[in-house]
Amino acid sequence: MPVQKIKRGYRKTRYILYKETLVDFKEHFWSFLGSFFGIGILAYIQSIHFTGNDAVYLIGSFGASSVLVYGIIQSPFSQPRNLIGGHVISAFIGVTVHKLAPDIIWIAAPLAVSFAIIFMQITKTLHPPGGATALIAIIGSDKIKALGYMYVFSPVLVGCLILFLTALVFNNMTSSRTYPSHSTYHKHYHKIRKRLVGK
């Protein structure tokens, strides 16, 4: 009896390891393509509007969002409400904290991140890269700090919408990927898509 349990446990472990180490080239291809175009569009806008190394549209938290929105599209953190709401709320909080405590980084940085987490939890828009968006409002370059509340609209809201629209296109190009994955979003999006395509 114990030998059978050990064998069964061994088979389960092998199966789990096998599933976890499978390489799904189609999934990786679409993840690459979506993130390439999403970040590429932001980089192009950056190159048109700003010169030099001072990136305004390419805030670091968008890289982390790309991992979620193009790589783990079924995650609750990847859904549109979380992507857009999490970033916008966090940006607003980051700018507000910076205005209240502009020169006290050791207070402003943890306050911005902590309040961003709390407000994302309250509004059910938890998006892990949002914490970085709040922090960038505190520690970002002078150009970013000079934007004030415009930081919330551009680059944050504009960037989120670009990532979201790109995700809608590339995450729905194959039948194995559906984004948004939440049933309400999924139903409405695919109804509209079918009407537009005429199927």
Short mmCIF file of C-alpha atoms in Angstrom, two decimals:
data_model
loop_
_atom_site.label_atom_id
_atom_site.label_comp_id
_atom_site.label_asym_id
_atom_site.label_seq_id
_atom_site.Cartn_x
_atom_site.Cartn_y
_atom_site.Cartn_z
CA MET A 1 0.00 0.00 0.00
CA PRO A 2 2.68 2.60 0.88
CA VAL A 3 4.58 1.65 -2.29
CA GLN A 4 1.49 2.42 -4.42
CA LYS A 5 1.10 5.81 -2.73
CA ILE A 6 4.76 6.59 -3.41
CA LYS A 7 4.39 5.54 -7.06
CA ARG A 8 1.21 7.61 -7.43
CA GLY A 9 2.93 10.61 -5.83
CA TYR A 10 5.91 10.13 -8.14
CA ARG A 11 3.66 10.02 -11.23
CA LYS A 12 1.81 13.18 -10.12
CA THR A 13 5.09 14.98 -9.51
CA ARG A 14 6.41 13.97 -12.94
CA TYR A 15 3.20 15.15 -14.60
CA ILE A 16 3.28 18.52 -12.80
CA LEU A 17 6.95 19.03 -13.69
CA TYR A 18 6.20 18.06 -17.28
CA LYS A 19 3.30 20.53 -17.56
CA GLU A 20 5.27 23.32 -15.90
CA THR A 21 8.27 22.91 -18.20
CA LEU A 22 6.34 22.63 -21.48
CA VAL A 23 7.30 25.24 -24.04
CA ASP A 24 4.25 26.63 -25.81
CA PHE A 25 5.74 28.38 -28.81
CA LYS A 26 2.40 29.85 -29.96
CA GLU A 27 1.79 31.38 -26.52
CA HIS A 28 5.31 32.80 -26.44
CA PHE A 29 4.97 34.15 -29.97
CA TRP A 30 1.79 36.11 -29.17
CA SER A 31 3.21 37.33 -25.86
CA PHE A 32 6.30 38.60 -27.67
CA LEU A 33 4.34 40.23 -30.48
CA GLY A 34 1.88 41.98 -28.16
CA SER A 35 4.52 43.32 -25.79
CA PHE A 36 6.77 44.33 -28.71
CA PHE A 37 4.05 46.44 -30.30
CA GLY A 38 2.67 47.80 -27.00
CA ILE A 39 6.02 49.04 -25.73
CA GLY A 40 7.11 49.89 -29.29
CA ILE A 41 4.21 52.32 -29.73
CA LEU A 42 5.04 53.99 -26.41
CA ALA A 43 8.72 54.20 -27.42
CA TYR A 44 7.74 55.74 -30.76
CA ILE A 45 5.60 58.40 -29.06
CA GLN A 46 8.52 59.03 -26.69
CA SER A 47 10.93 59.51 -29.61
CA ILE A 48 8.59 61.99 -31.34
CA HIS A 49 7.82 64.19 -28.33
CA PHE A 50 11.00 64.02 -26.26
CA THR A 51 14.69 63.94 -27.02
CA GLY A 52 17.59 62.55 -25.05
CA ASN A 53 17.56 59.86 -22.40
CA ASP A 54 14.82 61.40 -20.28
CA ALA A 55 12.01 58.89 -20.84
CA VAL A 56 8.61 60.25 -19.95
CA TYR A 57 6.22 57.90 -21.78
CA LEU A 58 8.35 54.85 -21.06
CA ILE A 59 7.90 54.62 -17.32
CA GLY A 60 9.31 51.43 -15.81
CA SER A 61 6.00 50.14 -14.49
CA PHE A 62 4.74 49.67 -18.08
CA GLY A 63 7.37 46.97 -18.56
CA ALA A 64 5.96 45.09 -15.58
CA SER A 65 2.41 45.63 -16.86
CA SER A 66 3.43 44.12 -20.19
CA VAL A 67 4.46 40.91 -18.43
CA LEU A 68 0.95 40.64 -16.99
CA VAL A 69 -1.11 41.92 -19.91
CA TYR A 70 0.68 39.93 -22.64
CA GLY A 71 2.23 37.04 -20.71
CA ILE A 72 -0.31 36.09 -18.01
CA ILE A 73 -3.53 37.22 -19.64
CA GLN A 74 -5.81 35.07 -17.43
CA SER A 75 -4.56 36.68 -14.20
CA PRO A 76 -7.04 38.92 -12.35
CA PHE A 77 -4.23 41.50 -12.15
CA SER A 78 -4.06 41.61 -15.97
CA GLN A 79 -7.67 42.57 -16.61
CA PRO A 80 -8.56 46.03 -18.02
CA ARG A 81 -10.07 47.33 -14.78
CA ASN A 82 -6.88 46.46 -12.93
CA LEU A 83 -4.48 47.65 -15.63
CA ILE A 84 -6.06 51.06 -16.15
CA GLY A 85 -7.56 51.65 -12.70
CA GLY A 86 -4.47 50.47 -10.82
CA HIS A 87 -2.11 52.73 -12.73
CA VAL A 88 -4.35 55.81 -12.72
CA ILE A 89 -5.16 55.58 -9.00
CA SER A 90 -1.51 54.97 -8.13
CA ALA A 91 -0.34 57.86 -10.30
CA PHE A 92 -2.84 60.23 -8.67
CA ILE A 93 -1.73 59.16 -5.20
CA GLY A 94 1.95 59.41 -6.12
CA VAL A 95 1.58 62.97 -7.42
CA THR A 96 -0.52 63.99 -4.40
CA VAL A 97 2.03 62.62 -1.92
CA HIS A 98 4.84 64.33 -3.85
CA LYS A 99 3.03 67.66 -3.62
CA LEU A 100 2.48 67.24 0.13
CA ALA A 101 6.04 66.08 0.93
CA PRO A 102 8.27 67.01 -2.02
CA ASP A 103 11.62 66.98 -0.26
CA ILE A 104 11.22 64.19 2.28
CA ILE A 105 11.82 61.09 0.13
CA TRP A 106 12.05 58.71 3.08
CA ILE A 107 8.45 59.60 3.99
CA ALA A 108 7.02 60.29 0.52
CA ALA A 109 8.19 57.05 -1.16
CA PRO A 110 6.72 54.58 1.36
CA LEU A 111 3.56 56.69 1.77
CA ALA A 112 2.93 56.78 -1.98
CA VAL A 113 3.37 53.03 -2.43
CA SER A 114 1.40 52.11 0.70
CA PHE A 115 -1.55 54.40 -0.08
CA ALA A 116 -1.53 53.17 -3.69
CA ILE A 117 -1.83 49.56 -2.49
CA ILE A 118 -4.65 50.42 -0.08
CA PHE A 119 -6.66 52.40 -2.65
CA MET A 120 -6.18 49.72 -5.30
CA GLN A 121 -7.47 47.16 -2.80
CA ILE A 122 -10.47 49.33 -1.88
CA THR A 123 -11.39 49.93 -5.53
CA LYS A 124 -10.70 46.30 -6.56
CA THR A 125 -8.13 47.48 -9.11
CA LEU A 126 -5.04 45.80 -7.67
CA HIS A 127 -2.29 45.83 -10.30
CA PRO A 128 1.21 45.17 -8.90
CA PRO A 129 3.03 47.58 -11.29
CA GLY A 130 0.80 50.35 -9.89
CA GLY A 131 3.09 50.53 -6.87
CA ALA A 132 5.96 51.42 -9.21
CA THR A 133 3.80 54.06 -10.92
CA ALA A 134 3.21 55.74 -7.55
CA LEU A 135 6.91 55.51 -6.72
CA ILE A 136 7.98 56.99 -10.07
CA ALA A 137 5.93 60.12 -9.25
CA ILE A 138 8.19 60.52 -6.19
CA ILE A 139 11.62 59.46 -7.50
CA GLY A 140 11.22 60.18 -11.22
CA SER A 141 13.17 62.71 -13.24
CA ASP A 142 12.57 66.45 -13.00
CA LYS A 143 10.50 66.29 -16.20
CA ILE A 144 8.16 63.75 -14.67
CA LYS A 145 7.86 65.69 -11.41
CA ALA A 146 7.20 68.89 -13.35
CA LEU A 147 4.18 67.28 -15.02
CA GLY A 148 2.25 67.36 -11.75
CA TYR A 149 -1.24 65.92 -12.17
CA MET A 150 -0.70 65.76 -15.95
CA TYR A 151 1.41 62.68 -15.11
CA VAL A 152 -1.87 60.90 -14.35
CA PHE A 153 -3.21 61.56 -17.87
CA SER A 154 -0.01 61.45 -19.87
CA PRO A 155 2.02 59.24 -19.72
CA VAL A 156 0.02 57.02 -17.34
CA LEU A 157 -3.54 56.95 -18.73
CA VAL A 158 -2.42 57.29 -22.36
CA GLY A 159 0.18 54.54 -21.87
CA CYS A 160 -2.35 52.22 -20.20
CA LEU A 161 -4.83 52.70 -23.02
CA ILE A 162 -2.14 51.92 -25.61
CA LEU A 163 -1.14 48.75 -23.73
CA PHE A 164 -4.80 47.79 -23.35
CA LEU A 165 -5.76 48.33 -27.01
CA THR A 166 -2.67 46.44 -28.16
CA ALA A 167 -3.58 43.61 -25.76
CA LEU A 168 -7.11 43.48 -27.20
CA VAL A 169 -5.71 43.03 -30.68
CA PHE A 170 -2.86 40.59 -30.07
CA ASN A 171 -4.40 38.54 -27.25
CA ASN A 172 -7.47 37.74 -29.35
CA MET A 173 -5.81 36.85 -32.64
CA THR A 174 -5.90 33.15 -31.88
CA SER A 175 -8.65 30.96 -30.46
CA SER A 176 -6.43 29.74 -27.62
CA ARG A 177 -6.08 33.24 -26.14
CA THR A 178 -8.98 35.40 -24.96
CA TYR A 179 -8.58 38.79 -23.36
CA PRO A 180 -10.16 40.11 -21.24
CA SER A 181 -10.71 36.78 -19.54
CA HIS A 182 -13.32 37.91 -17.02
CA SER A 183 -16.68 36.66 -18.25
CA THR A 184 -18.39 40.06 -18.35
CA TYR A 185 -15.61 41.72 -20.31
CA HIS A 186 -15.18 38.65 -22.46
CA LYS A 187 -18.85 38.44 -23.45
CA HIS A 188 -19.20 42.12 -24.32
CA TYR A 189 -15.91 42.34 -26.19
CA HIS A 190 -16.58 39.28 -28.33
CA LYS A 191 -20.17 40.37 -29.07
CA ILE A 192 -18.87 43.70 -30.38
CA ARG A 193 -16.09 41.95 -32.27
CA LYS A 194 -18.56 39.59 -33.97
CA ARG A 195 -20.79 42.52 -35.01
CA LEU A 196 -17.83 44.37 -36.50
CA VAL A 197 -16.54 41.33 -38.36
CA GLY A 198 -20.07 40.40 -39.41
CA LYS A 199 -20.07 36.80 -38.19
#
